[in-house]
């Protein structure tokens, strides 16, 4: 294959899939993001930035978080973490939803999973915040909160 064939192949590939503009790429990125406000043990607000890593249930969960549809977000993020157990972003988002809805045991476990999958300062801070906020034995704090 010579250089002209490669150039033609590239032109056909770009033409068939389209080239996204900067605005389209920005919109796509923003569509994958959401923020959740939670509080520390001292009542200080903390903003968690959540990002979906794929176009499946994790992204749907993030979309539901943006509209504060917690049950739907929880359902989608559970599916995402079941399908891709190594998706640290989905685990972190799941922890945020659990924390926001008062399920501290589940939030503790989800944040811990996110942190162990990816040693990230935000994940560690969230995990520690739950331990401080609800004691080191977070699993005893919401045994009655099962869905």
mmCIF file of C-alpha atoms in Angstrom:
data_model
loop_
_atom_site.group_PDB
_atom_site.id
_atom_site.type_symbol
_atom_site.label_atom_id
_atom_site.label_comp_id
_atom_site.label_asym_id
_atom_site.label_seq_id
_atom_site.Cartn_x
_atom_site.Cartn_y
_atom_site.Cartn_z
ATOM 1 C CA UNK A 1 0.000 0.000 0.000
ATOM 2 C CA UNK A 2 1.526 3.287 -1.019
ATOM 3 C CA UNK A 3 1.202 6.693 0.587
ATOM 4 C CA UNK A 4 -1.637 7.767 -1.705
ATOM 5 C CA UNK A 5 -3.715 4.725 -0.713
ATOM 6 C CA UNK A 6 -3.156 5.450 2.960
ATOM 7 C CA UNK A 7 -4.202 9.091 2.507
ATOM 8 C CA UNK A 8 -7.345 8.001 0.653
ATOM 9 C CA UNK A 9 -8.181 5.447 3.347
ATOM 10 C CA UNK A 10 -7.742 8.087 6.050
ATOM 11 C CA UNK A 11 -9.942 10.544 4.151
ATOM 12 C CA UNK A 12 -12.682 7.937 3.756
ATOM 13 C CA UNK A 13 -12.471 6.975 7.422
ATOM 14 C CA UNK A 14 -12.718 10.600 8.602
ATOM 15 C CA UNK A 15 -15.549 11.279 6.183
ATOM 16 C CA UNK A 16 -17.647 8.294 7.237
ATOM 17 C CA UNK A 17 -17.394 8.801 10.993
ATOM 18 C CA UNK A 18 -17.324 12.581 10.984
ATOM 19 C CA UNK A 19 -14.990 14.784 12.902
ATOM 20 C CA UNK A 20 -16.296 16.245 16.134
ATOM 21 C CA UNK A 21 -15.826 19.911 16.745
ATOM 22 C CA UNK A 22 -14.336 21.214 19.964
ATOM 23 C CA UNK A 23 -17.816 22.151 21.178
ATOM 24 C CA UNK A 24 -19.136 18.656 20.428
ATOM 25 C CA UNK A 25 -16.242 17.054 22.308
ATOM 26 C CA UNK A 26 -16.796 19.420 25.255
ATOM 27 C CA UNK A 27 -20.521 18.611 25.304
ATOM 28 C CA UNK A 28 -19.760 14.896 25.220
ATOM 29 C CA UNK A 29 -17.342 15.277 28.140
ATOM 30 C CA UNK A 30 -19.800 17.348 30.153
ATOM 31 C CA UNK A 31 -22.489 14.745 29.470
ATOM 32 C CA UNK A 32 -20.327 12.219 31.314
ATOM 33 C CA UNK A 33 -19.894 14.385 34.435
ATOM 34 C CA UNK A 34 -21.929 15.200 37.513
ATOM 35 C CA UNK A 35 -21.295 16.665 40.929
ATOM 36 C CA UNK A 36 -22.758 15.737 44.294
ATOM 37 C CA UNK A 37 -22.561 17.821 47.449
ATOM 38 C CA UNK A 38 -22.088 15.933 50.709
ATOM 39 C CA UNK A 39 -20.951 17.106 54.134
ATOM 40 C CA UNK A 40 -18.048 16.312 56.414
ATOM 41 C CA UNK A 41 -18.399 15.220 60.036
ATOM 42 C CA UNK A 42 -18.085 18.918 60.968
ATOM 43 C CA UNK A 43 -20.878 19.919 58.592
ATOM 44 C CA UNK A 44 -18.619 21.410 55.917
ATOM 45 C CA UNK A 45 -19.811 20.935 52.328
ATOM 46 C CA UNK A 46 -17.718 18.813 49.988
ATOM 47 C CA UNK A 47 -18.294 18.684 46.241
ATOM 48 C CA UNK A 48 -17.589 15.306 44.633
ATOM 49 C CA UNK A 49 -16.825 15.311 40.913
ATOM 50 C CA UNK A 50 -18.059 12.139 39.240
ATOM 51 C CA UNK A 51 -17.174 10.992 35.736
ATOM 52 C CA UNK A 52 -18.641 8.054 33.813
ATOM 53 C CA UNK A 53 -16.033 5.947 32.084
ATOM 54 C CA UNK A 54 -18.236 4.397 29.402
ATOM 55 C CA UNK A 55 -21.499 4.747 27.518
ATOM 56 C CA UNK A 56 -23.307 2.026 29.423
ATOM 57 C CA UNK A 57 -24.906 1.918 32.856
ATOM 58 C CA UNK A 58 -22.191 4.066 34.469
ATOM 59 C CA UNK A 59 -22.994 6.943 32.151
ATOM 60 C CA UNK A 60 -26.716 6.461 32.705
ATOM 61 C CA UNK A 61 -26.111 6.514 36.453
ATOM 62 C CA UNK A 62 -24.207 9.793 36.155
ATOM 63 C CA UNK A 63 -27.077 11.245 34.123
ATOM 64 C CA UNK A 64 -29.540 10.301 36.853
ATOM 65 C CA UNK A 65 -27.275 11.862 39.480
ATOM 66 C CA UNK A 66 -27.374 15.169 37.595
ATOM 67 C CA UNK A 67 -31.165 15.153 37.866
ATOM 68 C CA UNK A 68 -31.091 13.875 41.481
ATOM 69 C CA UNK A 69 -32.958 10.672 40.612
ATOM 70 C CA UNK A 70 -31.110 8.705 43.278
ATOM 71 C CA UNK A 71 -32.950 5.369 42.961
ATOM 72 C CA UNK A 72 -32.435 5.228 39.186
ATOM 73 C CA UNK A 73 -28.786 6.285 39.602
ATOM 74 C CA UNK A 74 -28.295 3.588 42.211
ATOM 75 C CA UNK A 75 -29.825 0.916 39.970
ATOM 76 C CA UNK A 76 -27.627 1.864 36.999
ATOM 77 C CA UNK A 77 -24.434 2.144 39.049
ATOM 78 C CA UNK A 78 -25.052 -1.231 40.662
ATOM 79 C CA UNK A 79 -25.357 -2.732 37.191
ATOM 80 C CA UNK A 80 -22.171 -0.916 36.121
ATOM 81 C CA UNK A 81 -20.162 -2.248 39.072
ATOM 82 C CA UNK A 82 -21.558 -5.758 38.564
ATOM 83 C CA UNK A 83 -20.611 -5.737 34.875
ATOM 84 C CA UNK A 84 -17.209 -4.079 35.303
ATOM 85 C CA UNK A 85 -15.962 -4.774 38.801
ATOM 86 C CA UNK A 86 -12.718 -2.880 38.032
ATOM 87 C CA UNK A 87 -14.453 0.417 37.124
ATOM 88 C CA UNK A 88 -13.175 2.657 39.920
ATOM 89 C CA UNK A 89 -15.209 5.639 38.666
ATOM 90 C CA UNK A 90 -18.461 3.697 38.883
ATOM 91 C CA UNK A 91 -17.591 2.538 42.406
ATOM 92 C CA UNK A 92 -16.845 6.129 43.436
ATOM 93 C CA UNK A 93 -20.129 7.390 41.947
ATOM 94 C CA UNK A 94 -21.976 4.541 43.652
ATOM 95 C CA UNK A 95 -20.396 5.552 46.971
ATOM 96 C CA UNK A 96 -21.496 9.141 46.445
ATOM 97 C CA UNK A 97 -25.091 8.077 45.796
ATOM 98 C CA UNK A 98 -25.097 5.827 48.849
ATOM 99 C CA UNK A 99 -23.665 8.639 50.960
ATOM 100 C CA UNK A 100 -26.178 11.148 49.614
ATOM 101 C CA UNK A 101 -29.058 8.782 50.417
ATOM 102 C CA UNK A 102 -27.775 7.958 53.916
ATOM 103 C CA UNK A 103 -26.559 4.388 53.290
ATOM 104 C CA UNK A 104 -23.212 4.784 55.049
ATOM 105 C CA UNK A 105 -22.240 1.113 55.189
ATOM 106 C CA UNK A 106 -22.660 0.759 51.441
ATOM 107 C CA UNK A 107 -20.945 4.132 50.830
ATOM 108 C CA UNK A 108 -17.990 2.987 52.926
ATOM 109 C CA UNK A 109 -17.670 -0.248 50.929
ATOM 110 C CA UNK A 110 -18.050 1.460 47.546
ATOM 111 C CA UNK A 111 -15.492 4.180 48.351
ATOM 112 C CA UNK A 112 -13.102 1.539 49.673
ATOM 113 C CA UNK A 113 -13.452 -0.462 46.446
ATOM 114 C CA UNK A 114 -12.786 2.657 44.361
ATOM 115 C CA UNK A 115 -9.692 3.478 46.413
ATOM 116 C CA UNK A 116 -8.258 -0.048 46.217
ATOM 117 C CA UNK A 117 -8.862 -0.169 42.478
ATOM 118 C CA UNK A 118 -7.133 3.167 41.976
ATOM 119 C CA UNK A 119 -5.032 4.865 44.598
ATOM 120 C CA UNK A 120 -6.580 8.306 44.131
ATOM 121 C CA UNK A 121 -6.544 11.090 46.720
ATOM 122 C CA UNK A 122 -10.239 11.913 46.166
ATOM 123 C CA UNK A 123 -11.223 8.275 46.676
ATOM 124 C CA UNK A 124 -9.146 8.012 49.829
ATOM 125 C CA UNK A 125 -10.565 11.272 51.207
ATOM 126 C CA UNK A 126 -14.143 10.078 50.616
ATOM 127 C CA UNK A 127 -13.447 6.733 52.273
ATOM 128 C CA UNK A 128 -11.842 8.434 55.292
ATOM 129 C CA UNK A 129 -14.663 10.981 55.503
ATOM 130 C CA UNK A 130 -17.212 8.182 55.884
ATOM 131 C CA UNK A 131 -15.093 6.537 58.593
ATOM 132 C CA UNK A 132 -14.792 9.827 60.503
ATOM 133 C CA UNK A 133 -18.363 10.922 59.876
ATOM 134 C CA UNK A 134 -19.920 7.684 61.072
ATOM 135 C CA UNK A 135 -17.249 6.060 63.154
ATOM 136 C CA UNK A 136 -14.668 3.500 62.196
ATOM 137 C CA UNK A 137 -17.297 0.750 62.148
ATOM 138 C CA UNK A 138 -19.499 2.227 59.428
ATOM 139 C CA UNK A 139 -21.090 -1.157 58.769
ATOM 140 C CA UNK A 140 -23.122 -0.919 61.982
ATOM 141 C CA UNK A 141 -24.540 2.513 61.171
ATOM 142 C CA UNK A 142 -27.145 1.645 58.568
ATOM 143 C CA UNK A 143 -27.981 -2.029 58.778
ATOM 144 C CA UNK A 144 -31.650 -1.091 58.385
ATOM 145 C CA UNK A 145 -31.116 0.897 55.151
ATOM 146 C CA UNK A 146 -31.210 -2.052 52.760
ATOM 147 C CA UNK A 147 -33.311 -1.430 49.647
#
